[in-house]
Amino acid sequence: MSLTRERTVDDAVSSAIEQIKAAALRDPHDFNKVEKIHEICQCFKLSDPTLKRLMDAMLASMEKGLEPETASTAAVKMLPSYVRAVPNGTEQGDFLALDLGGTNFRVLLIRLVGGECKMEGRIFRVPDRIMKGTGEQLFDHIAQCLADFMKDHDLMDREKLPLGFTFSFPCKQEGLTCAKLVNWTKGFNASGVEGEDVVNLLREACHRRKDIDIDVVAVLNDTTGTLMACAYLENSCQIGVIVGTGSNACYMEKIDRIKKIKGEMDHEADGLPDEMIVNTEWGGFGDDGAMDFIRTKFDEGVDACTINPGKQLYEKMISGMYMGENVRVVLEHLARANLIFGGDFEAISVPHSFPTKFVSEIERDLIEDEEKSFSKTMTILEEIGIENVTPTDCANVAYVCSIISTRAAHISAAGIAVLLNRMQKRFVTVGVDGSVYRFHPTFSKLLDEKIDDLIEGDIEYQLMLSEDGSGRGAALVAAVATRMAHEKASKSS
């Protein structure tokens, strides 16, 4: 069970919704509309038996991703990270981190001293011409920025510092220091990089400069970094989750159960732990139809208008990139049915006119506005361009936001519960990061409450906000890799 479980969120939202219905009773016409809206939104309410059926399907998909015969076609890829341990508190020294995952990238210096983590960093921009130029130009730019940072921090004449490289693009990882780019995303299209080892490209760019000497000891994605950053503060962290613009999870798995890498390593003889972090890439769950039984016509409509129809279906029901649009298509349907906004559907019919931040702001308004004046909600709807908005409209919009975000939290909880049930460890800390988890007013508690409902036996867990997995986490992976290399060397000497 959760150590922090509090049954407050459902109660607060339910109370607010009951007030809405009570107010609507004064006008039978409004009450009938409220009843119809609730009926239409029933498809988003998932019972615990339905969520457990979803968990069974997800577990089956994960097992396909771990098996050599089915891994290549599995919807949930279950990628080995080759990270074999979390920080134990003895890591010491200076470490560099590179964090590339978008148009900005960061260089960081992390100092681990006496159990404390001190961090200095600088943000650099990747110009559009370099994002879409050659791979050599891109990595030369990264090396230039790294050199500038090292000069600023008097690191040029130091001994080689271990470096962790967070590269948040789809990669086929073949070792702790080998990751081949599968395909570019996020607007990048640098030529000559797809299919190549990005660590090797970084090393070559540094070598071309001749003025910086680095030791890349690990390449990772931001989800692994999330787990590691949390584990530095809480050693029991064994799961890392991101619920932000996208969604993903990783967890510590027994190497014997990662059957697709059988034969790659002899973990019994190498003196290292018998576990490894697996990056699930769970956003792709359901791409093979395994989740069709909970998808709605609204989900299908949102998916059809994305740049990757039929892909990342689980992520599209959870993440910040899609939550606002999931709400908008329902509101458009209700407006066209003359159930809200007096039938005025023109403004709400504009795709992506209802960003996820509006969902958070409206739900906060629902909970915190004791007078139920919906002043913030009214302002948002008027900003979109909807005219003559009534308090009942605001209440109904808040209800739709609550239904969609609750489903997202419950589906996320199902995924985390699958991992907790699979691991069967007595106590696990789950490190979580991402804008939805951080900023949505009820998501974190809804997530916690539903995990508690879905886990089996006497497992205990806690959710913990993970700070800066892509930066701090990269350096910590480098620190752990360095510690383990020293331990292995001392054992063999």
Coordinates of C-alpha atoms in Angstrom, one line a residue:
M1 CA 0.0 0.0 0.0
S2 CA 1.0 3.6 -0.4
L3 CA 2.7 5.3 2.6
T4 CA 1.0 8.6 1.6
R5 CA -2.5 7.6 0.7
E6 CA -5.1 10.2 1.3
R7 CA -8.7 9.9 0.0
T8 CA -9.1 13.6 -0.6
V9 CA -9.2 14.1 -4.3
D10 CA -12.2 12.1 -5.3
D11 CA -14.1 13.5 -2.4
A12 CA -13.3 17.1 -3.4
V13 CA -14.2 16.6 -7.0
S14 CA -17.3 14.6 -6.3
S15 CA -18.5 17.3 -3.8
A16 CA -18.0 20.0 -6.5
I17 CA -19.9 17.9 -9.1
E18 CA -22.8 17.3 -6.7
Q19 CA -23.0 21.1 -6.2
I20 CA -23.2 21.5 -10.0
K21 CA -26.1 19.0 -10.2
A22 CA -27.9 20.6 -7.3
A23 CA -27.6 24.0 -8.9
A24 CA -28.9 22.5 -12.2
L25 CA -32.0 21.1 -10.5
R26 CA -33.3 24.7 -10.3
D27 CA -33.7 24.5 -14.0
P28 CA -35.0 21.2 -15.3
H29 CA -33.7 22.0 -18.8
D30 CA -30.2 22.4 -17.5
F31 CA -30.5 19.3 -15.4
N32 CA -31.4 17.2 -18.4
K33 CA -28.4 18.5 -20.2
V34 CA -26.1 17.7 -17.3
E35 CA -27.5 14.1 -17.2
K36 CA -26.9 13.7 -20.9
I37 CA -23.4 15.0 -20.6
H38 CA -22.7 12.5 -17.7
E39 CA -24.1 9.7 -19.9
I40 CA -21.9 10.6 -22.8
C41 CA -18.8 10.7 -20.6
Q42 CA -19.5 7.3 -19.0
C43 CA -17.1 5.7 -21.6
F44 CA -14.2 7.4 -19.8
K45 CA -14.9 5.9 -16.4
L46 CA -12.9 2.7 -16.0
S47 CA -13.8 0.3 -13.2
D48 CA -11.1 -1.6 -11.3
P49 CA -12.0 -4.9 -13.1
T50 CA -11.5 -3.0 -16.4
L51 CA -8.2 -1.6 -15.2
K52 CA -7.1 -5.1 -14.1
R53 CA -7.9 -6.4 -17.6
L54 CA -5.8 -3.5 -19.0
M55 CA -3.0 -4.6 -16.6
D56 CA -3.1 -8.2 -17.9
A57 CA -2.8 -6.9 -21.5
M58 CA 0.1 -4.6 -20.6
L59 CA 2.0 -7.4 -18.8
A60 CA 1.5 -9.7 -21.8
S61 CA 2.8 -6.9 -24.1
M62 CA 5.8 -6.3 -21.8
E63 CA 6.7 -10.0 -21.8
K64 CA 6.6 -10.0 -25.6
G65 CA 9.1 -7.2 -25.6
L66 CA 11.5 -9.2 -23.4
E67 CA 11.3 -12.4 -25.5
P68 CA 13.8 -12.8 -28.4
E69 CA 11.2 -14.3 -30.7
T70 CA 8.6 -11.5 -30.3
A71 CA 10.7 -8.5 -29.3
S72 CA 11.1 -7.0 -32.8
T73 CA 7.3 -6.8 -33.3
A74 CA 6.3 -6.0 -29.7
A75 CA 4.3 -2.8 -29.1
V76 CA 6.1 -2.3 -25.8
K77 CA 9.7 -2.4 -26.7
M78 CA 11.3 -3.1 -23.3
L79 CA 14.8 -1.8 -24.1
P80 CA 17.7 -2.8 -22.0
S81 CA 19.6 0.2 -20.6
Y82 CA 22.7 -1.7 -19.4
V83 CA 22.5 0.3 -16.2
R84 CA 23.1 -2.3 -13.5
A85 CA 22.7 -0.4 -10.2
V86 CA 21.4 2.7 -8.6
P87 CA 23.6 5.1 -6.5
N88 CA 24.5 3.8 -3.0
G89 CA 25.7 7.1 -1.5
T90 CA 29.4 6.3 -1.8
E91 CA 29.9 8.0 -5.2
Q92 CA 32.4 10.8 -5.0
G93 CA 34.0 13.2 -7.5
D94 CA 33.2 15.5 -10.4
F95 CA 31.1 14.3 -13.4
L96 CA 29.9 16.0 -16.6
A97 CA 26.5 15.5 -18.1
L98 CA 25.2 16.4 -21.6
D99 CA 21.4 16.6 -22.1
L100 CA 20.2 16.6 -25.6
G101 CA 16.4 16.2 -26.2
G102 CA 15.2 19.3 -28.0
T103 CA 16.1 22.7 -29.4
N104 CA 17.9 23.5 -26.2
F105 CA 20.6 21.3 -24.7
R106 CA 22.5 21.5 -21.5
V107 CA 26.0 20.9 -20.2
L108 CA 26.3 20.3 -16.5
L109 CA 29.1 19.8 -13.9
I110 CA 28.0 17.6 -11.0
R111 CA 30.1 17.5 -7.8
L112 CA 29.3 14.6 -5.4
V113 CA 30.8 15.3 -2.0
G114 CA 29.8 13.7 1.3
G115 CA 26.4 12.6 0.1
E116 CA 25.6 16.0 -1.4
C117 CA 25.1 16.7 -5.0
K118 CA 26.2 20.2 -6.2
M119 CA 25.3 21.2 -9.8
E120 CA 26.3 23.9 -12.2
G121 CA 25.0 24.1 -15.7
R122 CA 24.5 26.1 -18.8
I123 CA 21.8 26.0 -21.5
F124 CA 22.9 26.2 -25.2
R125 CA 20.7 26.5 -28.2
V126 CA 20.7 24.2 -31.3
P127 CA 20.0 26.5 -34.3
D128 CA 17.5 25.3 -36.8
R129 CA 20.2 25.1 -39.6
I130 CA 22.2 22.7 -37.4
M131 CA 19.2 20.6 -36.4
K132 CA 18.6 20.0 -40.1
G133 CA 22.2 20.1 -41.3
T134 CA 24.7 17.2 -41.2
G135 CA 25.4 15.0 -38.2
E136 CA 29.0 16.2 -38.2
Q137 CA 27.8 19.8 -37.9
L138 CA 25.5 18.9 -35.0
F139 CA 28.1 17.0 -33.0
D140 CA 30.7 19.7 -33.7
H141 CA 28.3 22.2 -32.3
I142 CA 27.8 20.1 -29.2
A143 CA 31.5 19.7 -28.8
Q144 CA 32.0 23.5 -29.2
C145 CA 29.5 24.2 -26.4
L146 CA 31.0 21.5 -24.2
A147 CA 34.5 23.1 -24.7
D148 CA 33.0 26.6 -23.9
F149 CA 31.5 25.2 -20.7
M150 CA 34.7 23.5 -19.7
K151 CA 36.7 26.7 -20.2
D152 CA 34.3 28.7 -18.1
H153 CA 34.7 26.2 -15.3
D154 CA 38.5 25.7 -15.6
L155 CA 38.2 22.1 -16.6
M156 CA 40.4 22.1 -19.7
D157 CA 43.5 21.1 -17.9
R158 CA 41.9 18.6 -15.5
E159 CA 42.1 14.9 -15.9
K160 CA 39.5 13.3 -18.0
L161 CA 36.1 13.6 -16.4
P162 CA 33.5 10.8 -16.7
L163 CA 30.5 12.0 -18.7
G164 CA 26.9 10.8 -18.9
F165 CA 25.0 11.6 -22.1
T166 CA 21.2 11.9 -22.0
F167 CA 20.1 11.4 -25.6
S168 CA 16.3 11.5 -25.6
F169 CA 15.6 10.2 -29.1
P170 CA 14.6 6.6 -30.1
C171 CA 17.8 4.5 -29.9
K172 CA 18.8 0.8 -30.1
Q173 CA 21.1 0.5 -27.1
E174 CA 23.7 -2.1 -27.5
G175 CA 25.7 -1.4 -24.3
L176 CA 26.2 1.2 -21.6
T177 CA 28.2 3.4 -24.0
C178 CA 26.6 2.4 -27.4
A179 CA 23.3 3.7 -28.6
K180 CA 22.3 3.8 -32.3
L181 CA 19.8 6.3 -33.3
V182 CA 16.7 4.7 -34.8
N183 CA 15.1 7.8 -36.1
W184 CA 15.0 11.5 -35.4
T185 CA 12.0 13.2 -33.7
K186 CA 11.2 16.7 -32.3
G187 CA 12.2 18.6 -35.4
F188 CA 15.7 17.2 -35.8
N189 CA 16.8 15.8 -39.2
A190 CA 20.6 15.9 -39.2
S191 CA 21.9 13.7 -41.9
G192 CA 24.2 10.7 -41.4
V193 CA 23.2 10.0 -37.8
E194 CA 20.3 7.5 -38.1
G195 CA 21.7 4.0 -37.6
E196 CA 25.0 5.4 -36.1
D197 CA 26.3 5.2 -32.5
V198 CA 25.8 8.7 -31.1
V199 CA 28.5 8.2 -28.4
N200 CA 31.0 7.5 -31.2
L201 CA 29.9 10.6 -33.1
L202 CA 30.3 12.7 -29.9
R203 CA 33.8 11.2 -29.3
E204 CA 34.8 11.9 -32.9
A205 CA 33.7 15.5 -32.7
C206 CA 35.7 16.0 -29.5
H207 CA 38.7 14.4 -31.1
R208 CA 38.5 16.7 -34.1
R209 CA 38.8 19.7 -31.7
K210 CA 41.9 18.3 -30.0
D211 CA 41.4 20.6 -27.0
I212 CA 39.0 18.6 -24.9
D213 CA 39.3 15.1 -23.6
I214 CA 36.2 13.4 -22.2
D215 CA 35.3 9.9 -21.0
V216 CA 31.8 9.0 -22.1
V217 CA 30.9 6.3 -19.6
A218 CA 27.1 6.1 -20.2
V219 CA 24.4 7.0 -22.6
L220 CA 20.8 7.0 -21.4
N221 CA 17.3 8.3 -22.0
D222 CA 15.5 10.7 -19.7
T223 CA 13.4 8.0 -18.0
T224 CA 16.4 6.2 -16.8
G225 CA 17.8 9.5 -15.5
T226 CA 14.5 10.1 -13.7
L227 CA 15.0 6.8 -11.8
M228 CA 18.6 7.5 -11.0
A229 CA 18.1 11.1 -9.8
C230 CA 15.4 9.9 -7.4
A231 CA 17.6 6.9 -6.3
Y232 CA 20.4 9.2 -5.2
L233 CA 18.0 10.6 -2.6
E234 CA 16.1 7.4 -1.9
N235 CA 18.0 4.2 -2.5
S236 CA 14.7 2.2 -2.7
C237 CA 13.8 3.9 -6.0
Q238 CA 13.4 1.1 -8.5
I239 CA 10.9 2.6 -11.0
G240 CA 11.1 5.8 -12.9
V241 CA 8.1 7.4 -14.6
I242 CA 7.6 10.5 -16.8
V243 CA 4.1 12.0 -17.3
G244 CA 4.7 15.2 -19.2
T245 CA 4.5 16.1 -22.8
G246 CA 5.1 12.4 -23.4
S247 CA 4.9 9.4 -21.1
N248 CA 7.3 6.5 -20.4
A249 CA 8.5 4.3 -17.6
C250 CA 11.6 2.2 -16.6
Y251 CA 12.2 -0.2 -13.8
M252 CA 14.8 -2.6 -12.4
E253 CA 14.5 -6.0 -13.9
K254 CA 16.3 -9.3 -13.2
I255 CA 18.7 -10.0 -16.1
D256 CA 17.5 -13.6 -16.3
R257 CA 14.1 -12.3 -17.3
I258 CA 15.4 -10.1 -20.1
K259 CA 15.6 -13.2 -22.3
K260 CA 16.4 -11.3 -25.6
I261 CA 19.9 -10.4 -24.3
K262 CA 20.7 -13.9 -23.1
G263 CA 24.3 -14.7 -24.0
E264 CA 25.3 -11.1 -24.2
M265 CA 26.7 -11.1 -20.7
D266 CA 27.6 -13.5 -17.9
H267 CA 26.1 -11.6 -15.0
E268 CA 27.1 -14.5 -12.6
A269 CA 30.7 -14.1 -13.5
D270 CA 31.1 -10.4 -14.1
G271 CA 30.8 -9.6 -10.4
L272 CA 28.0 -7.0 -11.1
P273 CA 24.4 -7.0 -9.8
D274 CA 22.0 -9.4 -11.5
E275 CA 19.6 -6.6 -12.4
M276 CA 19.3 -4.0 -15.1
I277 CA 17.1 -1.0 -15.7
V278 CA 14.7 -1.7 -18.6
N279 CA 13.2 1.2 -20.5
T280 CA 9.7 0.0 -21.3
E281 CA 8.7 2.6 -23.9
W282 CA 5.2 2.0 -22.6
G283 CA 3.8 4.8 -24.7
G284 CA 3.4 2.3 -27.6
F285 CA 1.2 0.0 -25.6
G286 CA -2.0 -0.7 -27.5
D287 CA -0.5 -0.1 -30.9
D288 CA -1.3 -3.7 -31.7
G289 CA -4.9 -3.5 -30.6
A290 CA -4.4 -4.7 -27.1
M291 CA -6.1 -1.6 -25.6
D292 CA -9.0 -1.3 -28.1
F293 CA -11.5 -2.4 -25.4
I294 CA -11.1 1.0 -23.5
R295 CA -10.6 3.3 -26.5
T296 CA -13.5 5.6 -27.4
K297 CA -14.7 7.2 -30.6
F298 CA -13.1 10.4 -29.1
D299 CA -9.7 8.8 -28.7
E300 CA -10.0 7.5 -32.3
G301 CA -10.7 11.0 -33.5
V302 CA -7.8 12.6 -31.7
D303 CA -5.4 9.8 -32.9
A304 CA -6.6 10.2 -36.6
C305 CA -5.4 13.8 -36.6
T306 CA -1.9 13.2 -35.2
I307 CA 1.3 12.9 -37.2
N308 CA 1.5 9.2 -36.2
P309 CA -2.0 7.7 -36.4
G310 CA -2.2 4.3 -34.7
K311 CA 1.1 4.8 -32.8
Q312 CA 1.8 5.7 -29.1
L313 CA -1.9 5.0 -28.2
Y314 CA -1.3 4.6 -24.5
E315 CA 0.7 7.9 -24.4
K316 CA -2.1 9.7 -26.3
M317 CA -4.5 8.8 -23.4
I318 CA -2.2 10.1 -20.7
S319 CA 0.3 12.8 -21.7
G320 CA 0.3 16.5 -21.7
M321 CA 0.6 16.7 -25.5
Y322 CA -2.8 15.2 -25.9
M323 CA -4.8 15.7 -22.7
G324 CA -6.1 19.1 -23.7
E325 CA -7.1 17.9 -27.2
N326 CA -8.9 14.9 -25.6
V327 CA -11.0 17.4 -23.6
R328 CA -11.5 19.6 -26.6
V329 CA -13.0 16.9 -28.9
V330 CA -15.5 16.0 -26.2
L331 CA -16.5 19.7 -25.7
E332 CA -16.9 20.1 -29.4
H333 CA -19.2 17.0 -29.5
L334 CA -21.3 18.4 -26.6
A335 CA -21.5 21.9 -28.2
R336 CA -22.6 20.4 -31.5
A337 CA -25.3 18.4 -29.6
N338 CA -26.5 21.8 -28.1
L339 CA -25.6 20.6 -24.6
I340 CA -23.1 23.4 -23.8
F341 CA -22.4 26.9 -25.0
G342 CA -25.9 27.3 -26.4
G343 CA -24.9 25.1 -29.3
D344 CA -22.1 27.5 -30.4
F345 CA -19.3 25.1 -31.5
E346 CA -17.3 27.2 -33.9
A347 CA -14.5 28.3 -31.5
I348 CA -14.1 25.0 -29.7
S349 CA -13.9 23.2 -33.1
V350 CA -10.5 24.7 -33.7
P351 CA -7.9 21.9 -33.2
H352 CA -5.5 22.4 -30.4
S353 CA -7.3 25.5 -29.1
F354 CA -7.6 23.9 -25.6
P355 CA -4.1 23.2 -24.3
T356 CA -3.5 20.9 -21.3
K357 CA -2.6 23.9 -19.1
F358 CA -6.3 24.9 -19.4
V359 CA -7.3 21.5 -18.0
S360 CA -5.2 22.1 -14.9
E361 CA -6.4 25.6 -14.4
I362 CA -10.0 24.7 -14.8
E363 CA -9.8 21.8 -12.3
R364 CA -8.0 24.0 -9.9
D365 CA -10.8 26.5 -10.2
L366 CA -13.3 23.7 -9.6
I367 CA -11.6 22.7 -6.3
E368 CA -10.5 26.1 -4.9
D369 CA -13.4 28.4 -5.9
E370 CA -15.7 27.9 -2.9
E371 CA -18.3 30.3 -4.3
K372 CA -18.3 28.2 -7.6
S373 CA -18.3 31.5 -9.6
F374 CA -16.0 29.8 -12.1
S375 CA -14.3 33.2 -12.8
K376 CA -11.0 31.6 -14.1
T377 CA -12.9 29.0 -16.2
M378 CA -15.1 31.8 -17.6
T379 CA -11.9 33.8 -18.6
I380 CA -10.4 30.8 -20.3
L381 CA -13.5 30.0 -22.4
E382 CA -13.8 33.6 -23.4
E383 CA -10.1 33.6 -24.3
I384 CA -10.8 30.7 -26.7
G385 CA -13.5 32.8 -28.3
I386 CA -16.7 31.2 -26.8
E387 CA -19.4 33.8 -26.2
N388 CA -22.2 34.1 -23.7
V389 CA -20.7 31.4 -21.4
T390 CA -22.9 30.5 -18.4
P391 CA -21.9 29.2 -15.0
T392 CA -23.5 25.9 -15.9
D393 CA -21.3 25.7 -19.0
C394 CA -18.3 26.3 -16.8
A395 CA -19.4 23.5 -14.5
N396 CA -19.9 21.1 -17.3
V397 CA -16.5 21.9 -18.9
A398 CA -14.9 21.3 -15.4
Y399 CA -16.6 18.0 -15.3
V400 CA -15.2 16.9 -18.7
C401 CA -11.7 18.0 -17.7
S402 CA -12.0 16.0 -14.4
I403 CA -13.2 12.9 -16.2
I404 CA -10.4 13.0 -18.8
S405 CA -7.6 13.7 -16.3
T406 CA -8.9 11.1 -13.9
R407 CA -8.8 8.5 -16.7
A408 CA -5.3 9.5 -17.5
A409 CA -4.2 9.1 -13.9
H410 CA -5.9 5.7 -13.5
I411 CA -4.4 4.4 -16.7
S412 CA -1.0 5.5 -15.6
A413 CA -1.6 3.9 -12.2
A414 CA -2.4 0.6 -14.0
G415 CA 1.0 0.7 -15.7
I416 CA 2.9 1.4 -12.5
A417 CA 0.9 -1.3 -10.7
V418 CA 1.9 -3.8 -13.4
L419 CA 5.6 -3.0 -12.6
L420 CA 5.2 -3.2 -8.8
N421 CA 3.3 -6.5 -9.1
R422 CA 5.9 -7.9 -11.5
M423 CA 8.9 -6.9 -9.3
Q424 CA 7.4 -8.2 -6.0
K425 CA 9.8 -6.2 -3.8
R426 CA 8.8 -5.4 -0.3
F427 CA 9.1 -1.7 -0.6
V428 CA 9.7 0.4 -3.8
T429 CA 10.0 4.1 -4.3
V430 CA 8.6 5.3 -7.7
G431 CA 10.4 8.4 -9.0
V432 CA 8.0 10.5 -11.1
D433 CA 8.6 13.6 -13.2
G434 CA 6.8 15.5 -15.9
S435 CA 4.6 18.6 -16.3
V436 CA 1.3 16.7 -15.9
Y437 CA 2.4 15.1 -12.6
R438 CA 4.0 18.3 -11.3
F439 CA 1.3 20.9 -12.2
H440 CA -2.1 19.2 -12.5
P441 CA -3.9 19.8 -9.2
T442 CA -5.3 16.3 -8.7
F443 CA -3.2 14.0 -10.9
S444 CA -0.6 12.9 -8.3
K445 CA -3.1 12.0 -5.6
L446 CA -5.4 10.2 -8.1
L447 CA -2.4 8.3 -9.3
D448 CA -1.4 7.3 -5.8
E449 CA -4.9 6.3 -4.7
K450 CA -5.5 4.1 -7.8
I451 CA -2.1 2.3 -7.6
D452 CA -3.0 1.4 -4.0
D453 CA -6.3 -0.2 -5.3
L454 CA -4.5 -2.2 -8.0
I455 CA -1.3 -3.6 -6.4
E456 CA -1.3 -7.2 -5.1
G457 CA -0.4 -8.6 -1.7
D458 CA 1.5 -6.6 0.9
I459 CA 3.7 -4.5 -1.4
E460 CA 4.5 -1.0 -0.1
Y461 CA 5.5 1.9 -2.2
Q462 CA 5.8 5.6 -2.3
L463 CA 5.7 8.2 -5.1
M464 CA 8.5 10.7 -5.1
L465 CA 9.0 13.7 -7.3
S466 CA 12.3 13.2 -9.2
E467 CA 14.3 16.4 -9.9
D468 CA 16.1 16.8 -13.2
G469 CA 16.5 13.3 -14.4
S470 CA 17.8 14.3 -17.8
G471 CA 20.7 16.3 -16.3
R472 CA 21.5 15.2 -12.7
G473 CA 20.4 11.7 -13.6
A474 CA 22.9 11.4 -16.5
A475 CA 25.8 12.4 -14.2
L476 CA 24.6 9.9 -11.6
V477 CA 24.6 7.1 -14.1
A478 CA 28.2 8.2 -15.0
A479 CA 29.1 8.2 -11.2
V480 CA 27.6 4.7 -10.6
A481 CA 29.4 3.3 -13.7
T482 CA 32.7 4.8 -12.5
R483 CA 32.2 3.4 -9.0
M484 CA 31.3 -0.1 -10.3
A485 CA 34.4 -0.1 -12.7
H486 CA 36.6 0.8 -9.7
E487 CA 35.0 -1.9 -7.6
K488 CA 35.4 -4.5 -10.3
A489 CA 39.1 -3.5 -10.9
S490 CA 39.9 -3.8 -7.1
K491 CA 38.3 -7.2 -6.9
S492 CA 40.3 -8.5 -9.8
S493 CA 43.6 -7.1 -8.6

